[in-house]
Amino acid sequence: PDQLPILQHALMRTWDYWVKHRHNGDPIDIPDYNAIGSMAEALSRHADEAYAELDENQQIIAEKMFRALTEKGADNREIRRPIEVQEICDLTGADEAAVISVVEVFRREGRSFLMPPPADPLTGARIPLTRDSLIDISHESLIRNWGRLKTWVDDESHSARIYKRLAETAVLHSA
């Protein structure tokens, strides 16, 4: 199910790489595709580039935000969980401006890892973020293919299972 968005992303990244690195009118070719990590790594590398642009405090906000935006369902599949900017502020302890600055890094044009997009696709008008803006991961393929996020989701799922077992044990113990 992830192949089409991953192919689209890899082709976009290949094009961008070729535009920046072509010499003497060289045609776009396999080395350009391999340079971005091919379909296997293009999405993960691109998301890691965005994450690397953040300072240490912003990286902490990003990790907590992405953990909140994802969860594993009953079938153990990763799913999106949209939340408002204000809820991200509450979860991270960061102010609205700090959260929005992190979201902007992951939703800028050419990245679009998070929704809403930076601009309306029909009018081109900028879509500003507010405390009530609903933030969502643009596609589940990011959850399954960004190595860092996959680790966060797995860790969060493990912690949730432990919490649930502890809660169930506490109920049994008090009965």
PDB file of C-alpha atoms in Angstrom:
ATOM      1  CA  PRO A   1       0.000   0.000   0.000  1.00  0.00           C
ATOM      2  CA  ASP A   2       2.935   2.386   0.499  1.00  0.00           C
ATOM      3  CA  GLN A   3       4.561   1.906  -2.881  1.00  0.00           C
ATOM      4  CA  LEU A   4       2.838   4.728  -4.784  1.00  0.00           C
ATOM      5  CA  PRO A   5       3.513   7.517  -2.245  1.00  0.00           C
ATOM      6  CA  ILE A   6       7.073   6.255  -1.758  1.00  0.00           C
ATOM      7  CA  LEU A   7       7.658   6.176  -5.521  1.00  0.00           C
ATOM      8  CA  GLN A   8       6.204   9.673  -5.837  1.00  0.00           C
ATOM      9  CA  HIS A   9       8.476  10.936  -3.065  1.00  0.00           C
ATOM     10  CA  ALA A  10      11.561   9.219  -4.491  1.00  0.00           C
ATOM     11  CA  LEU A  11      10.893  10.664  -7.949  1.00  0.00           C
ATOM     12  CA  MET A  12      10.385  14.166  -6.522  1.00  0.00           C
ATOM     13  CA  ARG A  13      13.631  13.886  -4.559  1.00  0.00           C
ATOM     14  CA  THR A  14      15.474  12.510  -7.596  1.00  0.00           C
ATOM     15  CA  TRP A  15      14.273  15.450  -9.698  1.00  0.00           C
ATOM     16  CA  ASP A  16      15.301  17.972  -7.006  1.00  0.00           C
ATOM     17  CA  TYR A  17      18.718  16.325  -6.685  1.00  0.00           C
ATOM     18  CA  TRP A  18      19.239  16.316 -10.447  1.00  0.00           C
ATOM     19  CA  VAL A  19      18.268  20.011 -10.756  1.00  0.00           C
ATOM     20  CA  LYS A  20      20.826  20.948  -8.072  1.00  0.00           C
ATOM     21  CA  HIS A  21      23.659  18.716  -9.281  1.00  0.00           C
ATOM     22  CA  ARG A  22      23.439  18.403 -13.070  1.00  0.00           C
ATOM     23  CA  HIS A  23      26.439  19.463 -15.109  1.00  0.00           C
ATOM     24  CA  ASN A  24      26.592  20.430 -18.768  1.00  0.00           C
ATOM     25  CA  GLY A  25      23.004  19.379 -19.427  1.00  0.00           C
ATOM     26  CA  ASP A  26      23.471  15.822 -18.125  1.00  0.00           C
ATOM     27  CA  PRO A  27      20.218  13.847 -18.329  1.00  0.00           C
ATOM     28  CA  ILE A  28      18.538  12.605 -15.172  1.00  0.00           C
ATOM     29  CA  ASP A  29      19.776   9.072 -14.554  1.00  0.00           C
ATOM     30  CA  ILE A  30      20.118   6.191 -12.106  1.00  0.00           C
ATOM     31  CA  PRO A  31      22.991   7.814 -10.144  1.00  0.00           C
ATOM     32  CA  ASP A  32      20.633  10.703  -9.270  1.00  0.00           C
ATOM     33  CA  TYR A  33      18.035   8.193  -8.055  1.00  0.00           C
ATOM     34  CA  ASN A  34      20.629   6.282  -6.028  1.00  0.00           C
ATOM     35  CA  ALA A  35      21.979   9.499  -4.496  1.00  0.00           C
ATOM     36  CA  ILE A  36      18.657  10.183  -2.749  1.00  0.00           C
ATOM     37  CA  GLY A  37      18.476   6.640  -1.360  1.00  0.00           C
ATOM     38  CA  SER A  38      16.175   5.127  -3.998  1.00  0.00           C
ATOM     39  CA  MET A  39      12.723   4.014  -2.925  1.00  0.00           C
ATOM     40  CA  ALA A  40      14.216   2.144   0.020  1.00  0.00           C
ATOM     41  CA  GLU A  41      15.583   5.182   1.852  1.00  0.00           C
ATOM     42  CA  ALA A  42      14.412   8.416   0.189  1.00  0.00           C
ATOM     43  CA  LEU A  43      11.540   9.096   2.585  1.00  0.00           C
ATOM     44  CA  SER A  44      13.503   8.264   5.734  1.00  0.00           C
ATOM     45  CA  ARG A  45      16.521  10.311   4.672  1.00  0.00           C
ATOM     46  CA  HIS A  46      14.342  13.293   3.802  1.00  0.00           C
ATOM     47  CA  ALA A  47      12.528  13.162   7.153  1.00  0.00           C
ATOM     48  CA  ASP A  48      15.890  12.853   8.933  1.00  0.00           C
ATOM     49  CA  GLU A  49      17.097  15.960   7.059  1.00  0.00           C
ATOM     50  CA  ALA A  50      14.082  17.873   8.394  1.00  0.00           C
ATOM     51  CA  TYR A  51      14.697  16.564  11.912  1.00  0.00           C
ATOM     52  CA  ALA A  52      18.384  17.556  11.702  1.00  0.00           C
ATOM     53  CA  GLU A  53      17.353  21.170  10.983  1.00  0.00           C
ATOM     54  CA  LEU A  54      15.849  21.396  14.460  1.00  0.00           C
ATOM     55  CA  ASP A  55      17.774  22.439  17.547  1.00  0.00           C
ATOM     56  CA  GLU A  56      17.832  20.142  20.591  1.00  0.00           C
ATOM     57  CA  ASN A  57      14.678  21.594  22.193  1.00  0.00           C
ATOM     58  CA  GLN A  58      12.804  21.451  18.890  1.00  0.00           C
ATOM     59  CA  GLN A  59      13.861  17.817  18.437  1.00  0.00           C
ATOM     60  CA  ILE A  60      12.303  16.984  21.814  1.00  0.00           C
ATOM     61  CA  ILE A  61       9.077  18.712  20.729  1.00  0.00           C
ATOM     62  CA  ALA A  62       9.170  16.850  17.393  1.00  0.00           C
ATOM     63  CA  GLU A  63       9.615  13.457  19.059  1.00  0.00           C
ATOM     64  CA  LYS A  64       6.751  14.015  21.499  1.00  0.00           C
ATOM     65  CA  MET A  65       4.573  15.406  18.712  1.00  0.00           C
ATOM     66  CA  PHE A  66       5.167  12.477  16.351  1.00  0.00           C
ATOM     67  CA  ARG A  67       4.604   9.981  19.182  1.00  0.00           C
ATOM     68  CA  ALA A  68       1.246  11.663  19.806  1.00  0.00           C
ATOM     69  CA  LEU A  69       0.351  11.751  16.095  1.00  0.00           C
ATOM     70  CA  THR A  70       0.772   7.988  15.707  1.00  0.00           C
ATOM     71  CA  GLU A  71      -0.338   4.835  17.437  1.00  0.00           C
ATOM     72  CA  LYS A  72      -0.593   1.141  16.824  1.00  0.00           C
ATOM     73  CA  GLY A  73      -4.095  -0.170  16.359  1.00  0.00           C
ATOM     74  CA  ALA A  74      -5.521  -3.391  17.754  1.00  0.00           C
ATOM     75  CA  ASP A  75      -4.164  -5.195  14.686  1.00  0.00           C
ATOM     76  CA  ASN A  76      -0.663  -3.840  15.489  1.00  0.00           C
ATOM     77  CA  ARG A  77      -0.677  -1.620  12.373  1.00  0.00           C
ATOM     78  CA  GLU A  78       0.555   1.934  12.601  1.00  0.00           C
ATOM     79  CA  ILE A  79      -2.179   4.532  12.225  1.00  0.00           C
ATOM     80  CA  ARG A  80      -2.442   8.307  12.196  1.00  0.00           C
ATOM     81  CA  ARG A  81      -3.948  10.160  15.127  1.00  0.00           C
ATOM     82  CA  PRO A  82      -4.606  13.831  14.230  1.00  0.00           C
ATOM     83  CA  ILE A  83      -4.372  16.335  17.099  1.00  0.00           C
ATOM     84  CA  GLU A  84      -4.679  20.088  17.486  1.00  0.00           C
ATOM     85  CA  VAL A  85      -1.711  22.401  17.992  1.00  0.00           C
ATOM     86  CA  GLN A  86      -2.961  23.215  21.502  1.00  0.00           C
ATOM     87  CA  GLU A  87      -2.924  19.528  22.458  1.00  0.00           C
ATOM     88  CA  ILE A  88       0.655  19.255  21.175  1.00  0.00           C
ATOM     89  CA  CYS A  89       1.517  22.268  23.371  1.00  0.00           C
ATOM     90  CA  ASP A  90      -0.047  20.526  26.375  1.00  0.00           C
ATOM     91  CA  LEU A  91       1.805  17.258  25.686  1.00  0.00           C
ATOM     92  CA  THR A  92       5.190  18.869  25.079  1.00  0.00           C
ATOM     93  CA  GLY A  93       5.044  21.747  27.550  1.00  0.00           C
ATOM     94  CA  ALA A  94       6.034  24.058  24.708  1.00  0.00           C
ATOM     95  CA  ASP A  95       4.292  27.273  23.742  1.00  0.00           C
ATOM     96  CA  GLU A  96       2.261  27.658  20.567  1.00  0.00           C
ATOM     97  CA  ALA A  97       5.012  29.460  18.639  1.00  0.00           C
ATOM     98  CA  ALA A  98       7.556  26.735  19.423  1.00  0.00           C
ATOM     99  CA  VAL A  99       5.206  23.947  18.335  1.00  0.00           C
ATOM    100  CA  ILE A 100       4.213  25.762  15.144  1.00  0.00           C
ATOM    101  CA  SER A 101       7.871  26.359  14.253  1.00  0.00           C
ATOM    102  CA  VAL A 102       8.518  22.605  14.490  1.00  0.00           C
ATOM    103  CA  VAL A 103       5.411  21.725  12.478  1.00  0.00           C
ATOM    104  CA  GLU A 104       6.443  24.212   9.776  1.00  0.00           C
ATOM    105  CA  VAL A 105       9.754  22.383   9.242  1.00  0.00           C
ATOM    106  CA  PHE A 106       7.862  19.168   8.454  1.00  0.00           C
ATOM    107  CA  ARG A 107       5.121  20.724   6.305  1.00  0.00           C
ATOM    108  CA  ARG A 108       7.057  23.136   4.129  1.00  0.00           C
ATOM    109  CA  GLU A 109       6.724  22.948   0.380  1.00  0.00           C
ATOM    110  CA  GLY A 110       8.613  19.973  -1.012  1.00  0.00           C
ATOM    111  CA  ARG A 111       8.289  18.076   2.270  1.00  0.00           C
ATOM    112  CA  SER A 112       4.632  17.816   3.183  1.00  0.00           C
ATOM    113  CA  PHE A 113       5.152  15.237   5.943  1.00  0.00           C
ATOM    114  CA  LEU A 114       2.477  16.975   8.010  1.00  0.00           C
ATOM    115  CA  MET A 115      -0.924  18.400   7.184  1.00  0.00           C
ATOM    116  CA  PRO A 116      -2.447  20.858   6.592  1.00  0.00           C
ATOM    117  CA  PRO A 117      -0.254  21.749   3.612  1.00  0.00           C
ATOM    118  CA  PRO A 118       1.536  25.116   3.766  1.00  0.00           C
ATOM    119  CA  ALA A 119      -0.686  26.500   0.999  1.00  0.00           C
ATOM    120  CA  ASP A 120      -4.107  25.795  -0.450  1.00  0.00           C
ATOM    121  CA  PRO A 121      -3.525  23.642  -3.572  1.00  0.00           C
ATOM    122  CA  LEU A 122      -6.246  25.444  -5.526  1.00  0.00           C
ATOM    123  CA  THR A 123      -5.633  29.086  -4.628  1.00  0.00           C
ATOM    124  CA  GLY A 124      -2.010  29.010  -3.487  1.00  0.00           C
ATOM    125  CA  ALA A 125      -3.031  31.020  -0.416  1.00  0.00           C
ATOM    126  CA  ARG A 126      -0.911  30.362   2.651  1.00  0.00           C
ATOM    127  CA  ILE A 127      -2.611  28.241   5.326  1.00  0.00           C
ATOM    128  CA  PRO A 128      -1.523  29.693   8.677  1.00  0.00           C
ATOM    129  CA  LEU A 129      -1.443  27.523  11.776  1.00  0.00           C
ATOM    130  CA  THR A 130      -3.238  28.470  14.980  1.00  0.00           C
ATOM    131  CA  ARG A 131      -3.793  26.791  18.328  1.00  0.00           C
ATOM    132  CA  ASP A 132      -6.928  25.128  16.850  1.00  0.00           C
ATOM    133  CA  SER A 133      -5.261  23.806  13.688  1.00  0.00           C
ATOM    134  CA  LEU A 134      -5.545  20.050  13.303  1.00  0.00           C
ATOM    135  CA  ILE A 135      -2.130  18.506  12.626  1.00  0.00           C
ATOM    136  CA  ASP A 136      -1.933  15.143  10.909  1.00  0.00           C
ATOM    137  CA  ILE A 137       0.674  12.960   9.251  1.00  0.00           C
ATOM    138  CA  SER A 138       0.145  13.247   5.510  1.00  0.00           C
ATOM    139  CA  HIS A 139       0.410   9.506   4.826  1.00  0.00           C
ATOM    140  CA  GLU A 140       0.925   6.317   6.845  1.00  0.00           C
ATOM    141  CA  SER A 141       3.925   5.532   4.657  1.00  0.00           C
ATOM    142  CA  LEU A 142       5.887   8.048   6.747  1.00  0.00           C
ATOM    143  CA  ILE A 143       5.148   6.030   9.898  1.00  0.00           C
ATOM    144  CA  ARG A 144       6.239   2.771   8.318  1.00  0.00           C
ATOM    145  CA  ASN A 145       9.254   4.064   6.399  1.00  0.00           C
ATOM    146  CA  TRP A 146      10.904   6.763   8.511  1.00  0.00           C
ATOM    147  CA  GLY A 147      13.236   4.693  10.668  1.00  0.00           C
ATOM    148  CA  ARG A 148      13.296   7.183  13.524  1.00  0.00           C
ATOM    149  CA  LEU A 149       9.494   7.458  13.680  1.00  0.00           C
ATOM    150  CA  LYS A 150       9.064   3.704  13.427  1.00  0.00           C
ATOM    151  CA  THR A 151      11.286   3.336  16.512  1.00  0.00           C
ATOM    152  CA  TRP A 152       9.294   5.999  18.388  1.00  0.00           C
ATOM    153  CA  VAL A 153       6.000   4.283  17.511  1.00  0.00           C
ATOM    154  CA  ASP A 154       7.320   0.887  18.607  1.00  0.00           C
ATOM    155  CA  ASP A 155       8.623   2.345  21.893  1.00  0.00           C
ATOM    156  CA  GLU A 156       5.320   4.138  22.531  1.00  0.00           C
ATOM    157  CA  SER A 157       3.352   0.959  21.803  1.00  0.00           C
ATOM    158  CA  HIS A 158       5.549  -1.019  24.187  1.00  0.00           C
ATOM    159  CA  SER A 159       5.071   1.599  26.927  1.00  0.00           C
ATOM    160  CA  ALA A 160       1.296   1.549  26.378  1.00  0.00           C
ATOM    161  CA  ARG A 161       1.194  -2.250  26.727  1.00  0.00           C
ATOM    162  CA  ILE A 162       3.155  -2.056  29.990  1.00  0.00           C
ATOM    163  CA  TYR A 163       0.853   0.675  31.302  1.00  0.00           C
ATOM    164  CA  LYS A 164      -2.227  -1.369  30.390  1.00  0.00           C
ATOM    165  CA  ARG A 165      -0.858  -4.480  32.127  1.00  0.00           C
ATOM    166  CA  LEU A 166      -0.041  -2.453  35.248  1.00  0.00           C
ATOM    167  CA  ALA A 167      -3.536  -0.948  35.283  1.00  0.00           C
ATOM    168  CA  GLU A 168      -5.136  -4.386  34.901  1.00  0.00           C
ATOM    169  CA  THR A 169      -2.930  -5.806  37.667  1.00  0.00           C
ATOM    170  CA  ALA A 170      -3.825  -2.915  39.974  1.00  0.00           C
ATOM    171  CA  VAL A 171      -7.547  -3.564  39.398  1.00  0.00           C
ATOM    172  CA  LEU A 172      -7.105  -7.281  40.160  1.00  0.00           C
ATOM    173  CA  HIS A 173      -5.038  -6.511  43.258  1.00  0.00           C
ATOM    174  CA  SER A 174      -7.605  -4.087  44.686  1.00  0.00           C
ATOM    175  CA  ALA A 175     -10.504  -6.528  44.164  1.00  0.00           C
TER     176      ALA A 175
END
